[in-house]
Coordinates of C-alpha atoms in Angstrom, one line a residue:
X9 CA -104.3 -41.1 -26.5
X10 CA -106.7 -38.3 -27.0
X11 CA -104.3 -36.1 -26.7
X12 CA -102.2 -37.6 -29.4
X13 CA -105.2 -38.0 -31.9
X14 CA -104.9 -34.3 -33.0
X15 CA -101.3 -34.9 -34.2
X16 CA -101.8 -38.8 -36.2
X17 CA -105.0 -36.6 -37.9
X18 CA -102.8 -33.8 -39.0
X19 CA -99.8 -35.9 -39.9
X20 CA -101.9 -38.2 -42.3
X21 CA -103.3 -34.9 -44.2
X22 CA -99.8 -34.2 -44.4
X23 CA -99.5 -37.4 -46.0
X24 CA -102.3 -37.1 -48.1
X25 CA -101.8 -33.7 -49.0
X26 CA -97.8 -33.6 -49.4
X27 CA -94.9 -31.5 -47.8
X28 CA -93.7 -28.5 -49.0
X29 CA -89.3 -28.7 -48.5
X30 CA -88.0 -25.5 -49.4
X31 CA -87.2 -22.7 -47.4
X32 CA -87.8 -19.1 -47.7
X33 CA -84.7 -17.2 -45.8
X34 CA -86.7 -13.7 -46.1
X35 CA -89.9 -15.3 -44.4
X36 CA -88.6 -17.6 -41.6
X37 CA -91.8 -19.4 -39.3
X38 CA -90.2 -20.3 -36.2
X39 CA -92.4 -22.2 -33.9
X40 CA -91.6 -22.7 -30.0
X41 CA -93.1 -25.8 -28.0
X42 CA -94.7 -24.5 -25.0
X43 CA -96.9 -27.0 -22.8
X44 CA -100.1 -24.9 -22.4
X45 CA -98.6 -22.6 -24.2
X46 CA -99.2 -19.0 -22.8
X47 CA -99.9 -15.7 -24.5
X48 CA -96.9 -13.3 -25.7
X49 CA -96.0 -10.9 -22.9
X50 CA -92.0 -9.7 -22.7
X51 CA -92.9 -8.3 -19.6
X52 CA -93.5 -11.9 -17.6
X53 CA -91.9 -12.8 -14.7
X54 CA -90.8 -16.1 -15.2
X55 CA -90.5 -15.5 -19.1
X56 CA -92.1 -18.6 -20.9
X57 CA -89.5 -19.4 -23.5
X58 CA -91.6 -18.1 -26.5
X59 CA -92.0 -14.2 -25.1
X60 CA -88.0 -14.8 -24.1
X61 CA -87.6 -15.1 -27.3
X62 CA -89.6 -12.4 -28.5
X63 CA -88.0 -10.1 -25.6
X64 CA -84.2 -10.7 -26.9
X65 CA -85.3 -9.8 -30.7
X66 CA -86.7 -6.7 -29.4
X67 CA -85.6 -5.5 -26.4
X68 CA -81.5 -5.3 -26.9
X69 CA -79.5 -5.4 -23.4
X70 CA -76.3 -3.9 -23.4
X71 CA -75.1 -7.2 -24.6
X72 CA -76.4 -10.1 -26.4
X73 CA -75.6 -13.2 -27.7
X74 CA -74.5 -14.3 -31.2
X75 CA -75.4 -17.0 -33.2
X76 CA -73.2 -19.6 -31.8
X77 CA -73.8 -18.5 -28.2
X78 CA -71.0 -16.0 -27.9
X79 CA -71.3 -12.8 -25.8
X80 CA -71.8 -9.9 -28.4
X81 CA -72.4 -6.3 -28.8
X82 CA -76.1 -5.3 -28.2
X83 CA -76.9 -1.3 -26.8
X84 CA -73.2 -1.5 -26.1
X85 CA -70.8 -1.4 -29.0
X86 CA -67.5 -2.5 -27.0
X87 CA -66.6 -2.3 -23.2
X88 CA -63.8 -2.4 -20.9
X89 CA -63.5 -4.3 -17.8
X90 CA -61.2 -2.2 -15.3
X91 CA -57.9 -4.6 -13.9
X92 CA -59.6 -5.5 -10.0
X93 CA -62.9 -6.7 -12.3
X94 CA -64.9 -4.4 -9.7
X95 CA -66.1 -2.0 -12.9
X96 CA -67.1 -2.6 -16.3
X97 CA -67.6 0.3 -18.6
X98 CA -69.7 0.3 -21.5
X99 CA -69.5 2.4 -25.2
X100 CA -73.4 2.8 -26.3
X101 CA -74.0 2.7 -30.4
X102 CA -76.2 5.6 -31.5
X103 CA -79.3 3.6 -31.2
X104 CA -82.9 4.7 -30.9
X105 CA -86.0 3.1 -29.4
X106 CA -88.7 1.5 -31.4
X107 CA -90.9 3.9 -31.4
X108 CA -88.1 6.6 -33.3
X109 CA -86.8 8.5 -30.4
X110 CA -82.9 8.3 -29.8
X111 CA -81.5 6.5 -26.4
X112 CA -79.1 8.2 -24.3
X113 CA -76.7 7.0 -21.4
X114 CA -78.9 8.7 -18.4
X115 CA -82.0 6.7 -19.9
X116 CA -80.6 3.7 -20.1
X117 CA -78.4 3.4 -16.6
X118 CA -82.2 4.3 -15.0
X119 CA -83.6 1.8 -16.9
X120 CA -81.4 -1.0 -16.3
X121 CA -81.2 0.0 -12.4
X122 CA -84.7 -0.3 -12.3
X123 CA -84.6 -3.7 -13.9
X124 CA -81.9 -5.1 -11.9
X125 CA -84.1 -4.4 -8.7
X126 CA -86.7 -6.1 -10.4
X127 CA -84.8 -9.1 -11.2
X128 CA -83.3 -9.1 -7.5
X129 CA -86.8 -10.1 -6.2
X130 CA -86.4 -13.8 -8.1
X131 CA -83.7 -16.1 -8.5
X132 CA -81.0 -13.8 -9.7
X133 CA -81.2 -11.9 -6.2
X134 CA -78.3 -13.4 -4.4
X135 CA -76.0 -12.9 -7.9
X136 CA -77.2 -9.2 -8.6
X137 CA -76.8 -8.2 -5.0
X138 CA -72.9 -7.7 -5.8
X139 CA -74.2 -5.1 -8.3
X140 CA -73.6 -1.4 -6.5
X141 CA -75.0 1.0 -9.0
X142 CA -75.1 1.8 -13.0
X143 CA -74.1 5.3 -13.5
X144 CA -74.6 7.0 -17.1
X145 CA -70.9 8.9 -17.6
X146 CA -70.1 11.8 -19.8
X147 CA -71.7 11.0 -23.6
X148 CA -72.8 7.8 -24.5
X149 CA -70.7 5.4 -21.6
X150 CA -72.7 3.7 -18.8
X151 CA -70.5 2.0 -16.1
X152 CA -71.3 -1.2 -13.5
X153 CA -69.8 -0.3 -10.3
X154 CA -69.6 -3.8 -8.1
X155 CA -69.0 -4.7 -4.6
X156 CA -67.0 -7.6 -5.8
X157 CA -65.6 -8.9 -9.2
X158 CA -68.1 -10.6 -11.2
X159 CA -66.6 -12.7 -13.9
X160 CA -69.6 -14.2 -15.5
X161 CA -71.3 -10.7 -15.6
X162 CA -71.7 -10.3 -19.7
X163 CA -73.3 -13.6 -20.2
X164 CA -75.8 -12.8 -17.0
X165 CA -76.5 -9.3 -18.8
X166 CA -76.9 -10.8 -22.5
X167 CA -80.1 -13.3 -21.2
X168 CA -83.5 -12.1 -22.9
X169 CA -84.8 -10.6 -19.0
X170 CA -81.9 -7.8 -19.0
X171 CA -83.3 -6.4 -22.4
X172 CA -84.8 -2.7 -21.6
X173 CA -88.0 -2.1 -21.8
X174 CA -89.3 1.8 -22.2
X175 CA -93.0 1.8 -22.0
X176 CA -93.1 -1.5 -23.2
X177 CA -91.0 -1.5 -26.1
X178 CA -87.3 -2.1 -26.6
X179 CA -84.6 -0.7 -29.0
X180 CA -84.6 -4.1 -31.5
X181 CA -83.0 -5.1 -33.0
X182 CA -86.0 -5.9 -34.7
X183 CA -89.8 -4.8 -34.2
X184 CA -92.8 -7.1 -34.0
X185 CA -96.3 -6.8 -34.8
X186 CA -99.1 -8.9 -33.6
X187 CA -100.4 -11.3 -36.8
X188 CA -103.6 -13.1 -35.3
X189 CA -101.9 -15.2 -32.6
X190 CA -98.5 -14.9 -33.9
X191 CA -95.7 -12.2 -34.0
X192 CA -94.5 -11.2 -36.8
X193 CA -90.7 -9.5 -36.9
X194 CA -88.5 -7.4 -38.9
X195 CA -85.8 -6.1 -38.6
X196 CA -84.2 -2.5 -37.9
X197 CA -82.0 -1.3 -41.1
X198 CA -80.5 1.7 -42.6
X199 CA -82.2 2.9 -46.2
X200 CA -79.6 4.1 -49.0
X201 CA -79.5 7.3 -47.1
X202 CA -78.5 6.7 -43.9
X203 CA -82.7 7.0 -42.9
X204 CA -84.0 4.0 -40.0
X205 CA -86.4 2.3 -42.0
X206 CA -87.7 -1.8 -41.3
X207 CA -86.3 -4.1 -43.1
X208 CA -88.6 -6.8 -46.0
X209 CA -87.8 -9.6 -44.5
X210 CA -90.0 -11.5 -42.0
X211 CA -89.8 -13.7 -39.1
X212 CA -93.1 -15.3 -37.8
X213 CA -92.9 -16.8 -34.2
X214 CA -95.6 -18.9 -33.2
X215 CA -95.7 -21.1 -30.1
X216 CA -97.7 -24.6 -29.4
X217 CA -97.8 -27.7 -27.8
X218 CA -94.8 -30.2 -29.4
X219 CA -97.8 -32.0 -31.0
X220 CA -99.0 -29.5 -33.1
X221 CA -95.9 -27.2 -34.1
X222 CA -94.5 -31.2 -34.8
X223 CA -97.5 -31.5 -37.3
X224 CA -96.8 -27.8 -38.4
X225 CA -93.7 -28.7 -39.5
X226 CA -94.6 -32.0 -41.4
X227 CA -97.0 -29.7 -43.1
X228 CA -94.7 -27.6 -44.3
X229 CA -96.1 -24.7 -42.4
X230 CA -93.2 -24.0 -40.9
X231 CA -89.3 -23.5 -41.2
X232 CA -87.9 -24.1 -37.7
X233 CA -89.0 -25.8 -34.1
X234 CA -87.3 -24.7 -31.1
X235 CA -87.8 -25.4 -27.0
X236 CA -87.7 -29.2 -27.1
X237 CA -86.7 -31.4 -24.2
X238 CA -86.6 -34.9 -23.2
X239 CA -90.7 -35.5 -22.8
X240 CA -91.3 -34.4 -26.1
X241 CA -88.1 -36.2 -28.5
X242 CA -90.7 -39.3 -28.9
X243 CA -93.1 -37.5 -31.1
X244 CA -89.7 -36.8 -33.3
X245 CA -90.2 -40.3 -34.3
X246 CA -93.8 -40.5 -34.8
X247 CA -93.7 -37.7 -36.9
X248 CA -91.2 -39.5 -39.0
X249 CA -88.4 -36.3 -39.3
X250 CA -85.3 -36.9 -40.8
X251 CA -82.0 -37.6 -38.7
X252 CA -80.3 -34.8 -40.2
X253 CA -83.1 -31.9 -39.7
X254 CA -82.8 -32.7 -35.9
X255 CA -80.1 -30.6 -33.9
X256 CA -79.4 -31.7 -30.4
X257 CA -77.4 -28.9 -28.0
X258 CA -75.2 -30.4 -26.0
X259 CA -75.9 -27.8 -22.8
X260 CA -75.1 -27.9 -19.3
X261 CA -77.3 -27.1 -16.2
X262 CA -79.3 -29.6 -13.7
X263 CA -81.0 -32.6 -14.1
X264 CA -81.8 -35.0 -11.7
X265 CA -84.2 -35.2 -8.7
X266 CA -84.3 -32.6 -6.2
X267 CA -86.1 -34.0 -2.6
X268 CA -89.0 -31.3 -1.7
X269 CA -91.0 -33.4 1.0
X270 CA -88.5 -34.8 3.4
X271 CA -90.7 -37.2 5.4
X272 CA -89.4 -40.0 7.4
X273 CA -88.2 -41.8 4.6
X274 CA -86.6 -39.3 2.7
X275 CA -84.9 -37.3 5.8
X276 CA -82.7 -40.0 6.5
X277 CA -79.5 -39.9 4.3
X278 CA -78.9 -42.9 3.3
X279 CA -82.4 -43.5 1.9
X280 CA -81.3 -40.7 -0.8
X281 CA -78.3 -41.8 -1.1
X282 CA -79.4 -45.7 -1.7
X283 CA -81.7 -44.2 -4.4
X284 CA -78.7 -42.0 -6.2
X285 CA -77.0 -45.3 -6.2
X286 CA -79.8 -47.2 -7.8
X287 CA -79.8 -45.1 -11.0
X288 CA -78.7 -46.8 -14.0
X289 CA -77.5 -44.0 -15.7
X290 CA -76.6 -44.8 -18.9
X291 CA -79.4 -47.8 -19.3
X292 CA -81.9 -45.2 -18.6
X293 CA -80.5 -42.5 -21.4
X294 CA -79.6 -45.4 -24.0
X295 CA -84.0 -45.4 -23.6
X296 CA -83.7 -42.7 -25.8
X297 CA -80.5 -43.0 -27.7
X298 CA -79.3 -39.2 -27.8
X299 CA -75.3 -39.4 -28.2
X300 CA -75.2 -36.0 -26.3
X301 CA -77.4 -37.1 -23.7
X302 CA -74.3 -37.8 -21.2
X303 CA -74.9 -39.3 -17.7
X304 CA -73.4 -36.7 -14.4
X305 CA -73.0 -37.7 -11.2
X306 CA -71.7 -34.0 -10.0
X307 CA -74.0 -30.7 -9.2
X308 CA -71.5 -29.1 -11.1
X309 CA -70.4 -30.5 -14.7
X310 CA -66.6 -31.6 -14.0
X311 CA -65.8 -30.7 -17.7
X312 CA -66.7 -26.6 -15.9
X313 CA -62.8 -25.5 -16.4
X314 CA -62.9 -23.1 -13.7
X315 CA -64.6 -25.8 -11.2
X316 CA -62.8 -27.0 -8.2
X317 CA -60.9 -30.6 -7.8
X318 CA -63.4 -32.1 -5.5
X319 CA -63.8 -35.5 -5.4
X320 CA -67.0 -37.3 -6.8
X321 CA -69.6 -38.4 -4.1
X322 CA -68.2 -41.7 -2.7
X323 CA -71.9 -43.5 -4.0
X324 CA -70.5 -43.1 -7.2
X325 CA -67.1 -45.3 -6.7
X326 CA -68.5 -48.6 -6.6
X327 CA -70.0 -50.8 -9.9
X328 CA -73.1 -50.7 -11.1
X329 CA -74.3 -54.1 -9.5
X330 CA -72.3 -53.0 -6.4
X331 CA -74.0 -50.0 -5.8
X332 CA -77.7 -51.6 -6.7
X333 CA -76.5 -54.2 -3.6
X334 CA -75.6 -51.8 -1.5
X335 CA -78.8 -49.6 -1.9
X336 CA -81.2 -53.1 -1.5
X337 CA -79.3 -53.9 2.1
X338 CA -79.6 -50.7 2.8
X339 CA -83.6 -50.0 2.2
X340 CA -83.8 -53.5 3.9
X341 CA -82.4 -52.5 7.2
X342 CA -84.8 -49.3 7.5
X343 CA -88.0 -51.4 6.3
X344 CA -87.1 -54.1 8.9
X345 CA -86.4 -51.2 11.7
X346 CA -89.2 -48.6 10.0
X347 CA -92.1 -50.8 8.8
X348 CA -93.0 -50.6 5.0
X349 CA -92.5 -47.6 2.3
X350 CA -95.2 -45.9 1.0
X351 CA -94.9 -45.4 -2.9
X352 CA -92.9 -41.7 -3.5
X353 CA -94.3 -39.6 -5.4
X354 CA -92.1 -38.0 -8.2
X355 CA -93.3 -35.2 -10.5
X356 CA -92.9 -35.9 -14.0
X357 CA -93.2 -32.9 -16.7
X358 CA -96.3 -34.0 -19.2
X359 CA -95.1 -35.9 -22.1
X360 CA -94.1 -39.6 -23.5
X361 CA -90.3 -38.9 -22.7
X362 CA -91.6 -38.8 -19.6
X363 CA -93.3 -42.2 -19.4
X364 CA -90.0 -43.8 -20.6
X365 CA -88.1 -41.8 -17.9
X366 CA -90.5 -43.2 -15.2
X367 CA -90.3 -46.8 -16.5
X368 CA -86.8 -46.9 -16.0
X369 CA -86.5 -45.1 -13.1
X370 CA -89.4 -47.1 -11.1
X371 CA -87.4 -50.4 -13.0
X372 CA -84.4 -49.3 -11.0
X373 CA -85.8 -48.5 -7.9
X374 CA -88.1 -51.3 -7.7
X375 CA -84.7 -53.0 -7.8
X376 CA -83.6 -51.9 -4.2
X377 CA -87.0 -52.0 -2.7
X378 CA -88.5 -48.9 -3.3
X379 CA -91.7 -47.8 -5.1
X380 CA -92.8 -45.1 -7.0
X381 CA -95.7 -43.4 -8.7
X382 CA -95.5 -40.4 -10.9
X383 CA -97.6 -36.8 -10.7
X384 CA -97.6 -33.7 -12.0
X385 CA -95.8 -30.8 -10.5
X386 CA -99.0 -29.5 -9.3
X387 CA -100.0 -32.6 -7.4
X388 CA -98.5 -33.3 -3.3
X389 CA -94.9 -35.0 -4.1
X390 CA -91.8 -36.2 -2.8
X391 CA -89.1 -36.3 -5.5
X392 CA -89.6 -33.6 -8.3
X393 CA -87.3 -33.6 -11.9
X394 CA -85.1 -30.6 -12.1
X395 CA -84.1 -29.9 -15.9
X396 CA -82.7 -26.5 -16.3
X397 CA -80.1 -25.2 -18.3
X398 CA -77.1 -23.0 -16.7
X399 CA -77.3 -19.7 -17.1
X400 CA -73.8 -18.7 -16.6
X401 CA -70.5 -20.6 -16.5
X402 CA -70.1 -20.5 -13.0
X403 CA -70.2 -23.4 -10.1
X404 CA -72.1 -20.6 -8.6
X405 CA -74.3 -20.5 -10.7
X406 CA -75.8 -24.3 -10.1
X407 CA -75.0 -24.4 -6.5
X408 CA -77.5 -21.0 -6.2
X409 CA -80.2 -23.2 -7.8
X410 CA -79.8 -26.0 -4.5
X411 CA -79.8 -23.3 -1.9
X412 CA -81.9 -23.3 0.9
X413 CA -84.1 -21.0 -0.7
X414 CA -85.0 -23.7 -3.0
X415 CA -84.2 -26.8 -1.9
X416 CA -85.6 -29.0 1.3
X417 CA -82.9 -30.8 1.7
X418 CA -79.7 -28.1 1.7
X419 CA -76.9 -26.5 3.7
X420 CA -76.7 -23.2 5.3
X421 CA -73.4 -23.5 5.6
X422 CA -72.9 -23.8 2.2
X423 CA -74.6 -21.3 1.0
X424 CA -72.8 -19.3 3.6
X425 CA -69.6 -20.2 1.7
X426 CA -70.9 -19.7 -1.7
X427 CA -72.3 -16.2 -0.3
X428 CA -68.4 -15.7 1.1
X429 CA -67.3 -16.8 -2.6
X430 CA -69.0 -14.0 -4.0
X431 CA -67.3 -10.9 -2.1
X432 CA -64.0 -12.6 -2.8
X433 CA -61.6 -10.5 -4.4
X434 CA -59.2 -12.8 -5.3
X435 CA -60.7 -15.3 -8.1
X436 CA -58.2 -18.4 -6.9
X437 CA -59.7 -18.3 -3.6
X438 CA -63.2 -18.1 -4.9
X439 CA -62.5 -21.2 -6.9
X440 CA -61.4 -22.5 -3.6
X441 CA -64.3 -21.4 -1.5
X442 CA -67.0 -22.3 -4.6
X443 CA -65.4 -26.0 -4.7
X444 CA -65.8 -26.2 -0.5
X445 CA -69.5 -25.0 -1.1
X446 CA -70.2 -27.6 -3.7
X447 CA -68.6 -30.8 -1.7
X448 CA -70.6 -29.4 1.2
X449 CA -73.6 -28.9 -0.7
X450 CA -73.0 -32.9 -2.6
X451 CA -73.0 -34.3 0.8
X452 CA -76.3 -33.9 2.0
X453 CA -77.6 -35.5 -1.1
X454 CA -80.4 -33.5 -1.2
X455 CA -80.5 -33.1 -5.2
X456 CA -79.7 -36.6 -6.9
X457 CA -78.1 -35.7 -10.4
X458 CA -78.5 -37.9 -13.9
X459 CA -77.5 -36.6 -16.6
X460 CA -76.8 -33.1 -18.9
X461 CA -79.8 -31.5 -19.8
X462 CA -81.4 -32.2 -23.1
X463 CA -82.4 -29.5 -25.7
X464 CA -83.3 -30.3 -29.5
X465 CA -84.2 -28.0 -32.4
X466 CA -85.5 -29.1 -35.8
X467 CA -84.6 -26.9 -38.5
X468 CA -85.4 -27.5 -42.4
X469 CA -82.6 -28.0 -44.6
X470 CA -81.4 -25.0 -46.2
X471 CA -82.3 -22.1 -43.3
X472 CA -79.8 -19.7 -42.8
X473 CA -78.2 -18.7 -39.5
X474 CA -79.2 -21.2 -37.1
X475 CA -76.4 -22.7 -35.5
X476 CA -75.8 -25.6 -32.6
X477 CA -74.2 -24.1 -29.7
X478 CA -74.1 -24.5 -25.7
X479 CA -76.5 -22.5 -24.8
X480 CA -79.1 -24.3 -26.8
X481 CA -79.9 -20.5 -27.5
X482 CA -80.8 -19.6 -31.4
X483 CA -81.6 -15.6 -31.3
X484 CA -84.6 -14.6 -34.3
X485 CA -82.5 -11.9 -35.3
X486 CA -79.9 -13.7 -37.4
X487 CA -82.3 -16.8 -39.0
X488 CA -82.5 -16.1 -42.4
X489 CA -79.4 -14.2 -43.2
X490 CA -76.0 -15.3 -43.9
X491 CA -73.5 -15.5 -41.9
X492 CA -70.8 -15.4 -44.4

């Protein structure tokens, strides 16, 4: 409650004070919920989502993204992919940096070589290990040299952490300024005479909990809210917004819960698997009534259309009661053999999405025997809530995120496969291989999947250039302008 007091006080000023409709397109406010919201820094390693999207405004990669989520030209103005896919070659614009001074092909191979390294150190490391150099060519062409074929490598080198960086500042295509805790944009544009000048128009990014950016926005102080999930869509209907201001993405990725402490209970197979079959699915999303909220049963979305034919996990075959019968006999038999369960522990994200999530879940579980309590991520637990979006369209791509790096509960020999995948020449028989890895890596039931991930906007009527798309990605630089 007392965190919720500051939003009811701000939302009945709104009331009392009114709400100001209209939008400005050449001064967009964009604010992004962030729970304890961190400073701006482009340079951060995680980025929080708010200096991502800061970073892709103003640090271009040699790709980017469009509005609808489309690979598009960024430093790169078109590029070839050579027949065997083992070399991509790239056609800088003339660009220049921020600060005035022109790019050239040397600078930016050195740059992106060094940022590549960088990024090998994290979660990307297994991925841009197929990566054999950058070399900067004769004028402005830069070439990828790879080990192996990587199909999925423009959307990988279009995310806002492959944006270059030269002391700090990128090429645009917009610059920002700091205005008191916000950043204020604008972007890069050619005068009459062919003279780089910044452009009039404005876009303010701001980031806050979904409390406060909610009561922003009911305020009329801003235009746009971007970043929310599942733990915040609650406070969409305390705050009273409209149906049609809200945009839901309809993204793929993970979510579901991943085992991190596999103690007695939870190292034994058929524990997991009794609690994967005691899911209600779709009672638990129909909690929330989201039409593209959709329920999965699969690590990687069956709809992928270059995903292998494996079967679904055989938990999944039986009826809903079925499976809730099968789980209860099941936790019976190791209780009676075992002794009691203590309560697991799952960790929650902050937020009332989240308290409907665990009512439903501890509803179903409580169903077959088991009991659980909810914590924090920072807290000792069992069970913890996965809820990313994919980052490429590649099984690899989720089956990376359940390795044994990252997971308890895994399969070496998996990843060995998926590993094997990846210096595959032939693309038929790294479907094969990727579809081997993910039946290997769905038997172990280590990572208990529910549903697609859930990303909303809410965007006042009459903004320009904010579109729904997969990605659940909406890029600063085209808000305001129209796409016509």
């Amino acid at each position: 409650m007392t965190r919720l007091l500051p939003f009811l006080l701000l939302l009945l000023s709104a009331t009392l004070a009114g709400c100001s409709q209209g939008v400005d397109n050449e001064r967009v406010r964009v604010d992004v919920i962030e729970d304890r919201p961190k400073p701006f820094n482009v340079s951060a390693s995680p980025l929080p989502l708010a200096s991502a999207y800061l970073r892709s405004a103003t640090a271009q990669g040699l790709v980017t993204f469009d509005e609808k989520g489309r690979v598009a030209p960024g430093l790169a103005s078109r590029w070839i992919v050579n027949d065997d896919g083992m070399s991509y070659i790239f056609r800088l614009n003339k660009a220049r940096w921020n600060d005035g001074r022109e790019l050239d092909s040397q600078e930016v191979a050195q740059l992106l070589t060094r940022r590549i390294s960088e990024l090998k150190k994290g979660r990307w490391g297994d991925e841009l290990a197929v990566i054999d150099r950058v070399v900067a060519m004769t004028g402005k062409v830069v070439e990828i040299r790879l080990k192996a074929p990587m199909p999925y490598l423009l959307e990988l080198l279009a995310l806002p952490e492959f944006g270059l960086l030269r002391r700090g500042a990128g090429s645009g295509p917009m610059q920002a300024k700091k205005l008191g805790q916000a950043m204020q944009l604008r972007r890069n544009e050619m005068d009459a005479e062919g003279t780089a000048v910044l452009g009039t128009a404005t876009v303010t990014l701001r980031r806050g909990e979904a409390s406060l950016v909610l009561a922003r926005y009911v305020l009329g102080q801003t235009d746009l809210i971007e970043g929310g999930r599942f733990e915040t869509f609650p406070l969409l209907e305390a705050a009273k917004i409209n149906a049609n201001e809200i945009q839901f993405d309809a993204v793929p990725g993970l979510f579901g819960l991943m085992v991190v402490q596999a103690g007695p209970f939870l190292a034994d197979k058929d524990n997991r698997t009794a609690i994967a079959m005691a899911i209600d699915r779709p009672k638990l999303l129909t909690a929330f009534d989201i039409v593209a909220w959709r329920e999965t049963v699969t690590l990687v979305p069956e709809s992928l259309p270059n995903r292998a034919d494996i079967a679904r996990p055989d938990w999944a075959a039986p009826s809903m009661d079925q499976r809730r019968s099968m789980a209860a006999a099941s936790i019976a038999n190791w209780k009676r053999a075992n002794g009691a369960i203590r309560p697991l522990r799952v960790a929650l994200p902050r937020g009332y999405g989240s308290r409907i999530f665990f009512a439903r879940l501890r509803a179903d579980l409580a169903a077959v025997g088991i009991d659980i309590e909810r914590v924090t991520a920072d807290r000792p637990h069992d069970l913890r809530l996965i809820d990313l979006t994919a980052q490429q369209s590649s099984p690899a791509w989720y089956l990376d995120q359940l390795s044994c790096k990252f997971a308890a509960i895994c399969s070496a020999r998996a990843d060995a496969i998926v590993a094997e995948a990846r210096m595959t020449q032939d693309m038929a028989m790294r479907a094969q291989l990727l579809g081997q890895a993910e039946a290997e890596m769905q038997s172990t039931v280590g990572f208990i999947p529910i549903a697609n991930p859930l990303r909303w906007s809410v965007v006042r009527p009459g903004l320009l250039g904010h579109f729904a798309n997969g990605r659940g990605w909406h890029l600063l630089q085209y808000l305001g302008l129209d796409p016509t």
